[in-house]
C-alpha positions in Angstrom: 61.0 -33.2 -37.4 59.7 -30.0 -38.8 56.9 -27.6 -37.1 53.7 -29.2 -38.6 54.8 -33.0 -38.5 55.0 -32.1 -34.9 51.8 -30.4 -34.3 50.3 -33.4 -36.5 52.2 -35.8 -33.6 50.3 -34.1 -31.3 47.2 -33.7 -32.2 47.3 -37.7 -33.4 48.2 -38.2 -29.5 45.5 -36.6 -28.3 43.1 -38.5 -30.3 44.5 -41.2 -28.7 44.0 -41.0 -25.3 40.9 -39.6 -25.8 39.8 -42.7 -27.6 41.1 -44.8 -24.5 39.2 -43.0 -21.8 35.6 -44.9 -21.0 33.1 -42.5 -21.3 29.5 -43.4 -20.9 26.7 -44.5 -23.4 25.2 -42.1 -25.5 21.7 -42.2 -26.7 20.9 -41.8 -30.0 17.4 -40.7 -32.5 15.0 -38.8 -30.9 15.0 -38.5 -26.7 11.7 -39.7 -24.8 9.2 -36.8 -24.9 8.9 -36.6 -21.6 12.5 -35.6 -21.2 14.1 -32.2 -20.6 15.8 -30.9 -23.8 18.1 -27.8 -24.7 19.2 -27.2 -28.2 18.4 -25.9 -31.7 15.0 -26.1 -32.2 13.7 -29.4 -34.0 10.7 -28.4 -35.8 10.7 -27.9 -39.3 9.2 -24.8 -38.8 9.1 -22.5 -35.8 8.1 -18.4 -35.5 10.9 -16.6 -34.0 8.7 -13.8 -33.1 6.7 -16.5 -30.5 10.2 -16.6 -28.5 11.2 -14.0 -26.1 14.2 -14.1 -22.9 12.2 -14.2 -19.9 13.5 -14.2 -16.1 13.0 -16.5 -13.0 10.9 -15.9 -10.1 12.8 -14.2 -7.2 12.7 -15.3 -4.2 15.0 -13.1 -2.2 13.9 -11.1 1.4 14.7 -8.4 2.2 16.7 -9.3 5.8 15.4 -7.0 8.9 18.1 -7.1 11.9 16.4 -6.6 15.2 18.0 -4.0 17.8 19.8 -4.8 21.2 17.3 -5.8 23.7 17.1 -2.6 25.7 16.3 -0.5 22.8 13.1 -3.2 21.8 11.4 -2.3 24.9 7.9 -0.5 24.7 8.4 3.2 26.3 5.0 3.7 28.7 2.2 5.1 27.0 3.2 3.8 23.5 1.1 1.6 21.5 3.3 -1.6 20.3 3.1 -2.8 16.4 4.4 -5.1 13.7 7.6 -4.7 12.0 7.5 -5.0 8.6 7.6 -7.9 6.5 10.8 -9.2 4.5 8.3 -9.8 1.6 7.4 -6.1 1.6 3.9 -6.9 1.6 1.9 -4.9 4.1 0.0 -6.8 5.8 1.5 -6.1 9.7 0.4 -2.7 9.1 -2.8 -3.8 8.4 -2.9 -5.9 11.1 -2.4 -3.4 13.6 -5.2 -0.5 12.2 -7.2 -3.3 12.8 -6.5 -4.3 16.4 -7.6 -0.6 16.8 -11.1 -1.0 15.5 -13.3 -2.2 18.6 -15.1 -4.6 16.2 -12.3 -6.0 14.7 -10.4 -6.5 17.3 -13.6 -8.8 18.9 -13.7 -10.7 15.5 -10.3 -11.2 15.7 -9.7 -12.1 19.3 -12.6 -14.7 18.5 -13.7 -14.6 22.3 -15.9 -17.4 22.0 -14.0 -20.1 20.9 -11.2 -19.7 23.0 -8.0 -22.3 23.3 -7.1 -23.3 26.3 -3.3 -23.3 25.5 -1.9 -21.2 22.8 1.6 -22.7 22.5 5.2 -21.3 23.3 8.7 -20.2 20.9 11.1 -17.9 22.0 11.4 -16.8 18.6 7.7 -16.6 18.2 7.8 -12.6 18.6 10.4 -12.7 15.5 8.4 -14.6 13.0 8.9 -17.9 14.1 5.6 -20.3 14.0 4.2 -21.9 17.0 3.9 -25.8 16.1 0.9 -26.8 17.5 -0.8 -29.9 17.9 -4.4 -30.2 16.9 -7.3 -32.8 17.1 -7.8 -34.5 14.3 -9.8 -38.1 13.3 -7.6 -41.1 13.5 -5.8 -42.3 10.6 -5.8 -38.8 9.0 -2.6 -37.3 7.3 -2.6 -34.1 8.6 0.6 -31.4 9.0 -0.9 -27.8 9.5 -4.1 -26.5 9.7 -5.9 -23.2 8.2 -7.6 -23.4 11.8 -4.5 -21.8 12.9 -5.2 -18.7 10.9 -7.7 -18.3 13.3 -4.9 -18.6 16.6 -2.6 -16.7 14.8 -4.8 -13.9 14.7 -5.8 -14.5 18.7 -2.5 -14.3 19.3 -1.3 -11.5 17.7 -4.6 -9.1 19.3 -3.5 -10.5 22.8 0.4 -9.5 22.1 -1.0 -5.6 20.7 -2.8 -5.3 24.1 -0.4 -6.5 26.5 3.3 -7.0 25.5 6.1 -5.3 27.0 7.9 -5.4 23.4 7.9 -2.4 21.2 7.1 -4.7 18.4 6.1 -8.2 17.3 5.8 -10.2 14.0 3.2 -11.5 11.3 5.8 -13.6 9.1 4.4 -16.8 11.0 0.8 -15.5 9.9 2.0 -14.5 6.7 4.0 -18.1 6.1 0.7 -20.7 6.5 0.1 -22.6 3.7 -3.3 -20.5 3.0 -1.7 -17.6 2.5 1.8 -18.4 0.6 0.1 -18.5 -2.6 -0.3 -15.0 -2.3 2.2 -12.3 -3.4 2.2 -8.2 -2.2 -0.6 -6.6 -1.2 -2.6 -9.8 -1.9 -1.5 -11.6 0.8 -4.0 -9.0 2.9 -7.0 -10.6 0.7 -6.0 -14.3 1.5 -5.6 -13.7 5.1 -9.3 -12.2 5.2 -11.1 -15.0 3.3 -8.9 -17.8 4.8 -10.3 -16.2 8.1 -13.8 -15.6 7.5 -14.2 -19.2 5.6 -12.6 -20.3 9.2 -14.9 -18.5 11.2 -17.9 -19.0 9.6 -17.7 -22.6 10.8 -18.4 -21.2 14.7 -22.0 -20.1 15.1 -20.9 -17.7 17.7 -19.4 -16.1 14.2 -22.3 -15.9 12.1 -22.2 -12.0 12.0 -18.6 -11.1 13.1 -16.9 -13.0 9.8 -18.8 -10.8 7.5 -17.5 -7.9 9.1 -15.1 -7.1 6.2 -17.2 -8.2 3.1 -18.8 -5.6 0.5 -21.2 -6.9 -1.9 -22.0 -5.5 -5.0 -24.0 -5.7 -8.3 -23.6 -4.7 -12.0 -26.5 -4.1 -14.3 -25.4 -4.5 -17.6 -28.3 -4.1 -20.7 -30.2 -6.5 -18.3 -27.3 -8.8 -17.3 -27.2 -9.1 -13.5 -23.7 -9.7 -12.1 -23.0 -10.6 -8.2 -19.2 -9.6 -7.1 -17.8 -10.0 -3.6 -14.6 -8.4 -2.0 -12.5 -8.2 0.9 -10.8 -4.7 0.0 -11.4 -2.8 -2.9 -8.8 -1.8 -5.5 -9.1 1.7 -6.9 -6.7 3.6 -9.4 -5.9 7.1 -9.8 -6.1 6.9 -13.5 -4.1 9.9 -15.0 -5.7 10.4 -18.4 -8.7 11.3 -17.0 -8.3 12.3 -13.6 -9.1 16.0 -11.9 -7.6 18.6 -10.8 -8.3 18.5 -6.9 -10.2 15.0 -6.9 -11.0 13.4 -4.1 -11.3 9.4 -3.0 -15.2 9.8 -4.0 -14.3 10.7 -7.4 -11.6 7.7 -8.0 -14.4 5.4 -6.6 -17.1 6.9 -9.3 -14.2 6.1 -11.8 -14.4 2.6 -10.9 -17.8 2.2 -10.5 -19.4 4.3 -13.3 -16.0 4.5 -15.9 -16.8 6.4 -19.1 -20.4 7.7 -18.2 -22.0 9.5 -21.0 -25.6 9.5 -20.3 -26.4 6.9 -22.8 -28.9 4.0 -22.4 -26.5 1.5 -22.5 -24.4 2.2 -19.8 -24.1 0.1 -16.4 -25.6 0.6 -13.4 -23.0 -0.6 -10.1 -23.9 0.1 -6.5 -23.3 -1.5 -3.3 -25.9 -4.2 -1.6 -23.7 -4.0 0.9 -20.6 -2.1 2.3 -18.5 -3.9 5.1 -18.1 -2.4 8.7 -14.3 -2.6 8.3 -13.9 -1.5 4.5 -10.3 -1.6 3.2 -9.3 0.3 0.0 -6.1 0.1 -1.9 -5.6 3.1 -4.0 -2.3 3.3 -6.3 -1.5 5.1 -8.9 -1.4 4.5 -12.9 2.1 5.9 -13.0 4.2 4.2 -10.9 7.4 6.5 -11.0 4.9 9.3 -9.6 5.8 10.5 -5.8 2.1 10.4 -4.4 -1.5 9.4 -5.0 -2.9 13.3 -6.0 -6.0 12.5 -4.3 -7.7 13.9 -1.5 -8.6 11.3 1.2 -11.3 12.0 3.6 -11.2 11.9 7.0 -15.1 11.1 7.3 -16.7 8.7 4.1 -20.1 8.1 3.5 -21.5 5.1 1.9 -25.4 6.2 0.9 -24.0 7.4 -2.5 -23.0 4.3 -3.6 -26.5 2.7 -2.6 -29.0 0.7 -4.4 -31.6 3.4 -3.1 -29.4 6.4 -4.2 -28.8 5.1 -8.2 -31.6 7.9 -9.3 -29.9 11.0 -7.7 -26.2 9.4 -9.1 -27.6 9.2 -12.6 -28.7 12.9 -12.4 -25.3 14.0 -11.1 -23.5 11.7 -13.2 -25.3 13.2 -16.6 -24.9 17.2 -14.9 -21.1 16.1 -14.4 -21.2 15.0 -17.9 -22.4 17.7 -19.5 -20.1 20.5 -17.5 -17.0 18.3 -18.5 -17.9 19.0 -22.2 -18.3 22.3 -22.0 -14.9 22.3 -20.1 -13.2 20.5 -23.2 -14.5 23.4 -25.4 -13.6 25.9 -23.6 -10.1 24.3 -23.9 -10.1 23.6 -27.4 -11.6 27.3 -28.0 -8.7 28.9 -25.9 -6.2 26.3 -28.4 -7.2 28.0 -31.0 -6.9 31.5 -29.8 -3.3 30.7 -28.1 -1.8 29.0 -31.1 -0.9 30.0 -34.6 -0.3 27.0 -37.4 1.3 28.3 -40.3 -0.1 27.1 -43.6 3.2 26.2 -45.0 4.6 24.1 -41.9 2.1 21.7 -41.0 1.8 20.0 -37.7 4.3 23.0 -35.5 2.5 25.5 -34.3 3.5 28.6 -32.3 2.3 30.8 -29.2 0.1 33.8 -30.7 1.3 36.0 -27.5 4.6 35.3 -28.3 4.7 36.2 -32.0 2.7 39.6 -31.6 5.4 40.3 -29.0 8.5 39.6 -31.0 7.1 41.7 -34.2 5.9 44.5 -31.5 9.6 44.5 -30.1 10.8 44.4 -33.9 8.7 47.8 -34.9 9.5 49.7 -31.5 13.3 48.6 -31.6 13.6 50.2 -35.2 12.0 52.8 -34.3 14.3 53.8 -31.6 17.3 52.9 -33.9 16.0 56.0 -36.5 15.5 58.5 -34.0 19.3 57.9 -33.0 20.8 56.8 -36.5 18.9 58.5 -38.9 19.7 62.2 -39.9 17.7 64.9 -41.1 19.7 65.4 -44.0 19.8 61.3 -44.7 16.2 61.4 -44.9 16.2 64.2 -47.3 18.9 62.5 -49.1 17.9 58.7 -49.1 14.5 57.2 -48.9 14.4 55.9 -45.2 11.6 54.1 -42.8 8.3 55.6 -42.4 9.3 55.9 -38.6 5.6 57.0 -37.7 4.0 53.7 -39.5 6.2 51.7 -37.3 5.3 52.9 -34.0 1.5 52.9 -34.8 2.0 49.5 -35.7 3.8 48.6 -32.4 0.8 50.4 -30.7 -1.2 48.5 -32.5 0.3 44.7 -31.7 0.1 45.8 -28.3 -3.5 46.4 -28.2 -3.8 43.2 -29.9 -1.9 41.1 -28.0 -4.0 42.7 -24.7 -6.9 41.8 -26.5 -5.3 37.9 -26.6 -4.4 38.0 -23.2 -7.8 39.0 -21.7 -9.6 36.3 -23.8 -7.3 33.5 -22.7 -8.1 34.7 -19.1 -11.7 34.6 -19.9 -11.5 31.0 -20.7 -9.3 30.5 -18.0 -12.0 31.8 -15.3 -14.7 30.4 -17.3 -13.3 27.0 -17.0 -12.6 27.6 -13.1 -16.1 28.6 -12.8 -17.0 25.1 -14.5 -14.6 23.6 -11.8 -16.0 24.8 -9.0 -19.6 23.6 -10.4 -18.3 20.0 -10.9 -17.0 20.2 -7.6 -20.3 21.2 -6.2 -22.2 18.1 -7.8 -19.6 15.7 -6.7 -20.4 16.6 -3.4 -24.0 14.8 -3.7 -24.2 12.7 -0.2 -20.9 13.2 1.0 -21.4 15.6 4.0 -24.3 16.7 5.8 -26.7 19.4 5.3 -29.7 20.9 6.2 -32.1 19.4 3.8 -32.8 16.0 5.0 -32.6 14.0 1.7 -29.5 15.7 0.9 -27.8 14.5 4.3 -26.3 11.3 4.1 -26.6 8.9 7.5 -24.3 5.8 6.9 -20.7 7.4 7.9 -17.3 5.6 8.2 -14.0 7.3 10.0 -10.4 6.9 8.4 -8.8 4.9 11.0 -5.3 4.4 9.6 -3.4 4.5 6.7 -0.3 2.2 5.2 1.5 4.1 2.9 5.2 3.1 2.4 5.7 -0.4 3.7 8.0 0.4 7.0 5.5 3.0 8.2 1.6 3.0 9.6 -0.6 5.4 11.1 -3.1 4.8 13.0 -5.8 6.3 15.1 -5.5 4.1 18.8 -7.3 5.4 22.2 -4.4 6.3 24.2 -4.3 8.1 28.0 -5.2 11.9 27.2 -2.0 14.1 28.1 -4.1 16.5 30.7 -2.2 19.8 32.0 -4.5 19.8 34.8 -2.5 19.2 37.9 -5.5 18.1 40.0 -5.9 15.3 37.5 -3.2 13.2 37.4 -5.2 10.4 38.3 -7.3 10.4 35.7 -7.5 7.3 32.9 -9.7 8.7 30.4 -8.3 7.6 26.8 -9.3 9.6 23.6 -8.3 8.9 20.5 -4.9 9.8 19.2 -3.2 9.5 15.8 -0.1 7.9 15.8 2.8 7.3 13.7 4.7 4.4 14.2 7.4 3.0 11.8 10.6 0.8 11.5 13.8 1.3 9.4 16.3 -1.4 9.6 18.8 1.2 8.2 18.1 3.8 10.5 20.7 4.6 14.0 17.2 4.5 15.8 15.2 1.9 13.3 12.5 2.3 16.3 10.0 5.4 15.9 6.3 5.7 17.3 5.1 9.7 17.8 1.5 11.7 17.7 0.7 13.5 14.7 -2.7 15.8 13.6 -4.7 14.6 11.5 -3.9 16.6 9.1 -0.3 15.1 8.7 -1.5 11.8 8.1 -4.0 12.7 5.2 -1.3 15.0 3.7 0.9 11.6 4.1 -1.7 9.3 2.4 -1.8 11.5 -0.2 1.7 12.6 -1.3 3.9 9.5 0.8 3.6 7.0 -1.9 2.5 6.0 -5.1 0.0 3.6 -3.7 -1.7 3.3 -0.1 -4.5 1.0 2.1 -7.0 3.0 3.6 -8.8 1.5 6.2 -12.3 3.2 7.5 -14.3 2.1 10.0 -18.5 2.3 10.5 -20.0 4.1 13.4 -21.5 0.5 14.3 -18.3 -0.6 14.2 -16.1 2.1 16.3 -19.5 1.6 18.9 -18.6 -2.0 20.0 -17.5 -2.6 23.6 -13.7 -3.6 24.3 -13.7 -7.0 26.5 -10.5 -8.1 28.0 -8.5 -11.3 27.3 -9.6 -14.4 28.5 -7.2 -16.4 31.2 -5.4 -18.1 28.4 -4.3 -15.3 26.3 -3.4 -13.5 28.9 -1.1 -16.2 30.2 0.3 -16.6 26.4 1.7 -12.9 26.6 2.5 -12.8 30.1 4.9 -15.9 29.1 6.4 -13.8 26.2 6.9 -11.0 28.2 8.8 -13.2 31.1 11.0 -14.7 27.9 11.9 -10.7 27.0 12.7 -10.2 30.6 15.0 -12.7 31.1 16.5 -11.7 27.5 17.0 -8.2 29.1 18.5 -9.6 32.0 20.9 -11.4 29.9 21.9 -8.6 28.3 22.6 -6.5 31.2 24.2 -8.8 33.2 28.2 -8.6 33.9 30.5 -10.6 31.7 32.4 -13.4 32.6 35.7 -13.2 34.0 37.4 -14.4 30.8 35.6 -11.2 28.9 36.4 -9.3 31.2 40.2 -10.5 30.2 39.7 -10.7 26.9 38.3 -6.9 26.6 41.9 -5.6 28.5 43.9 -7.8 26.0 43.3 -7.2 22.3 45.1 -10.9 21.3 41.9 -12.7 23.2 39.0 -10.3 22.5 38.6 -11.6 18.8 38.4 -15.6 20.6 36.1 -14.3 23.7 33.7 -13.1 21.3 33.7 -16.3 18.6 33.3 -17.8 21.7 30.4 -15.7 22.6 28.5 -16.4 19.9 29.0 -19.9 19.9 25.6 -21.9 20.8 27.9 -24.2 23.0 28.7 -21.0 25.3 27.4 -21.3 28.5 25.4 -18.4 29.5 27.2 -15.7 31.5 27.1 -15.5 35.4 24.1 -13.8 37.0 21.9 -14.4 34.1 18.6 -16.4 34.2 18.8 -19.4 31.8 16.2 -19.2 29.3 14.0 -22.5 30.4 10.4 -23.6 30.4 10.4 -24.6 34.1 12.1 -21.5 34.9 10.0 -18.7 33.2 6.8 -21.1 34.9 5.5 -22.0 31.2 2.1 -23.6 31.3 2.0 -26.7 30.0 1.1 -27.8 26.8 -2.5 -28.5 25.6 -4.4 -29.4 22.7 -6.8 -26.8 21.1 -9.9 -27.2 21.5 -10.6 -26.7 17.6 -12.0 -29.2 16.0 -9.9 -29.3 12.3 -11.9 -28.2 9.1 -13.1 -30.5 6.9 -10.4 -31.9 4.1 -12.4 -31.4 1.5 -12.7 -27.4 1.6 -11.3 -25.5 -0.6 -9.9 -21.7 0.0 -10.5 -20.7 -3.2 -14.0 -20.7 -2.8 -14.1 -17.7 -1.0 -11.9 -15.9 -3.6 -14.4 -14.2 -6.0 
């Protein structure tokens, strides 16, 4: 049998047993509509431009290892925080500025609709959601409540003020079903209105739950428009943005964009700025390093006032006017820097530097004839008019001073217009001896989130007195802090005092994008109450869990470790062993039990659930 009979044996074989296997039916025509289909495209016609590659939806989280035990203890005098979240959102930073804020800490602590049992989970600290049972009518299918938005938040003011942790969680906050729809920086927004929709529901919360809403309205040719926010989203824009701006000018940008004086344009002011205003500023460019924007320590809201519009037109037109005469005195200096030759159109080159290379041309042959040339060469052969070239070197030089000083004139001129812009943006933004001039409504920067693993914020903390004779002394005073976690870090644990001035120089250079949170007068003016009997049992039975987890941790190992760790061939065993749930827990060590740690025991809430038919995304303008 020759080479191809046999490969034709073969393949003949294969056909064979292929036709003898059963393989299942196969549909034929055209599949149900309603069917998933991949393949060529079965239209006569289709427009390949219409198709493009796209990608899934990650879901991956960053994971955030916690240290040992010991090293998650709160040092005295320290305020405790939030780590931050796997989703990279920054919410726990958030949350913490605000248990800072007298008012918003009351809001949030909700002190008069108290539980009377807020649950127990080990884990709770970590991210791990309390299940809670609610009341609910009979009959109704119910599995978790946006009322708990309003627990959540109880619980996580009571764990600020009293834990013995260095810091806590918001992933089971951050996990309800109100708030998963939301991704980043949103999920700050969703918590607010899923908790103010909550609250209003209390009459005790009438006032508190518009605590952080700013109305506003836009006039446009007569066309009156009504907008509502939770925080307010402002971008650095950097086409049109200043040298030296400041937050005031960034929110004219977005309230007033492209004024021109004209008739037409819109008129946007405030009815009403919240207590607790939050402000996310990023900028246009995301690969740039910082914001490039001043951030005020004190803000004042009058500019941005119904009542102020008249004086904000006049500065808006002045500001207009000074930025055209800044673009011509640009476009004049332009035209005096840069020389377009006829025959090369669209290059251009500096005037400075080509009077200086033809003065450098004239003066270098001069000083090549006094060496080179002779006196009887000269006689001889006609040679360079040696006197013409110097006066003409002379003569670029006093031309290219006189370029020079007229760029520098521009220069200064346009500094001069500077400094006048930055005088009219200044209307009502810091007091001053004339009374309409001075404005009255001020807010206080009380923290700043900046890159996601770090927060600073502005907490009342035990003054550090030098005065020996008053070391019994508890007055607080206001402190800014620095507090941040970096999983990657040999101590991912940091909290330290800084100046002031280190945290605006952070909000404005850290990242790309930041949440500034300021605070009202009214608001920094409200009284601090303490925690009612039941939070304070909640955290005193976290902080009992921690202490038996630190007593755990300390305690001596078993005799078998103690073994295992002289003999390398059972150390490797001891410790799969170790981490083994089925372990029993070491000798000496407290187990971790309910009747042991004297849990209370379980009640209902006293919340009544919200009615099934609302809907969240009513309060979402």
């Amino acid at each position: 049998m020759t080479l191809a009979e046999q490969e034709d044996a073969d393949l003949q074989k294969a056909m064979d047993l292929s036709k003898s296997q059963l393989l299942p039916a196969q549909d034929s025509g055209t599949t149900a509509a309603d069917k998933p289909y991949f393949g060529p495209v079965r239209h006569e016609y289709h427009d390949t431009k219409s198709w493009v590659m796209t990608t899934s939806k990650s879901t991956a989280k960053e994971i955030i290892l916690n240290p040992e035990p010991k090293d998650r203890r709160r040092p005295t005098g320290t305020p405790a925080f939030f780590q931050p979240s796997p989703a990279s959102h920054r919410l726990p930073g958030v949350m913490k500025i605000l248990h800072a804020i007298p008012a918003a800490r009351e809001a949030l602590l909700g002190l008069d609709r108290v539980s009377s049992d807020y649950g127990f989970q080990s884990e709770w600290w970590d991210g791990a959601p309390i299940e809670a049972p609610l009341i609910v009518d009979a009959g109704e299918a119910h599995t978790m409540s946006d009322t708990d938005v309003i627990c959540e938040s109880q619980r996580l003011m009571a764990f600020l003020d009293n834990t013995e942790r260095a810091y806590g969680s918001t992933e089971a906050l951050s996990t309800f079903p109100s708030l998963r729809v939301y991704e980043g920086d949103s999920t700050i927004k969703g918590f607010l209105y899923t908790w103010s929709g909550d609250a209003a529901y209390y009459e005790s919360a009438a006032g508190l739950c518009e605590l952080f809403k700013s109305t506003g309205t836009k006039v446009i040719q007569g066309d009156i428009q009504c907008e509502e926010t939770v925080m307010l989203d402002l971008e650095v824009n950097e086409i049109f943005s200043e040298p030296g701006q400041t937050l005031y000018d960034v929110m004219d940008a977005l309230l007033w964009p492209g004024w021109d004086g004209t008739e037409h344009e819109q008129q946007t002011f405030f009815d009403n700025v919240a207590d607790v205003l939050l402000l996310r500023v990023a900028r246009g460019d995301n690969a740039a390093k910082g914001l490039d924007m001043k951030v005020p320590p004190v803000w004042y809201s009058d500019r941005y006032r119904q009542s102020a519009q008249p004086r904000v037109q006049e500065m808006l037109a002045a500001k207009t006017a000074v930025k055209r005469e800044i673009d011509e005195l640009e476009a004049r200096k332009q035209k005096a820097a840069e020389f377009s030759p006829s025959n090369q159109q669209g290059k251009s080159m500096a005037v400075n530097r080509l009077l200086e290379v033809a003065r450098q041309h004239f003066e270098k042959s001069v000083a090549y004839g006094d060496v080179k040339q002779t006196q009887e060469e000269a006689m001889v052969h006609e040679g360079p008019d040696l006197k013409a070239y110097g006066k003409v070197a002379e003569e670029l030089k006093v031309l290219s001073d006189r370029v020079a000083g007229k760029l520098q004139m521009f220069e200064e001129s346009k500094k001069l217009a500077r400094e006048k812009l930055g005088e009219l943006s200044k209307l009502l933004t810091e007091p001053s001896d004339v009374p309409d001039n001075s404005p009255q409504d001020r807010y206080t920067l009380r923290g700043v989130c900046a890159a996601p693993h770090t927060v600073y914020v502005q907490e009342r903390t035990k003054s550090d007195s030098d005065d020996l004779l008053d070391l019994g002394s508890s007055e607080e005073e206001w402190q800014w802090w620095k507090l941040s976690y970096e999983a990657s870090a040999a101590q991912p644990i940091s909290c330290s005092k800084v100046r002031e001035i280190e945290v605006l120089k952070a909000a404005r250079d850290e990242a790309p994008s930041a949440i500034l949170v300021y605070a009202s007068d009214r608001a920094m003016a409200v009284q601090k109450r303490e925690l009612p009997p039941s939070l304070q049992r909640f955290v005193q039975t976290d902080n009992r869990a921690f202490a038996a987890e630190l007593a755990a941790s300390r305690s001596p190992p078993p005799p078998q470790q103690q073994l295992a760790t002289n003999n390398p061939y059972l150390q490797s065993a001891t410790e799969e062993e170790e981490e083994s749930p089925f372990h029993p827990a070491p000798s000496g060590a407290s187990p971790r039990t309910e009747e042991d740690l004297n849990l209370p025991s379980y009640e209902q809430h006293a919340f009544p659930a919200p009615p099934r038919d609302r809907s969240y995304d009513d309060f979402i303008p």
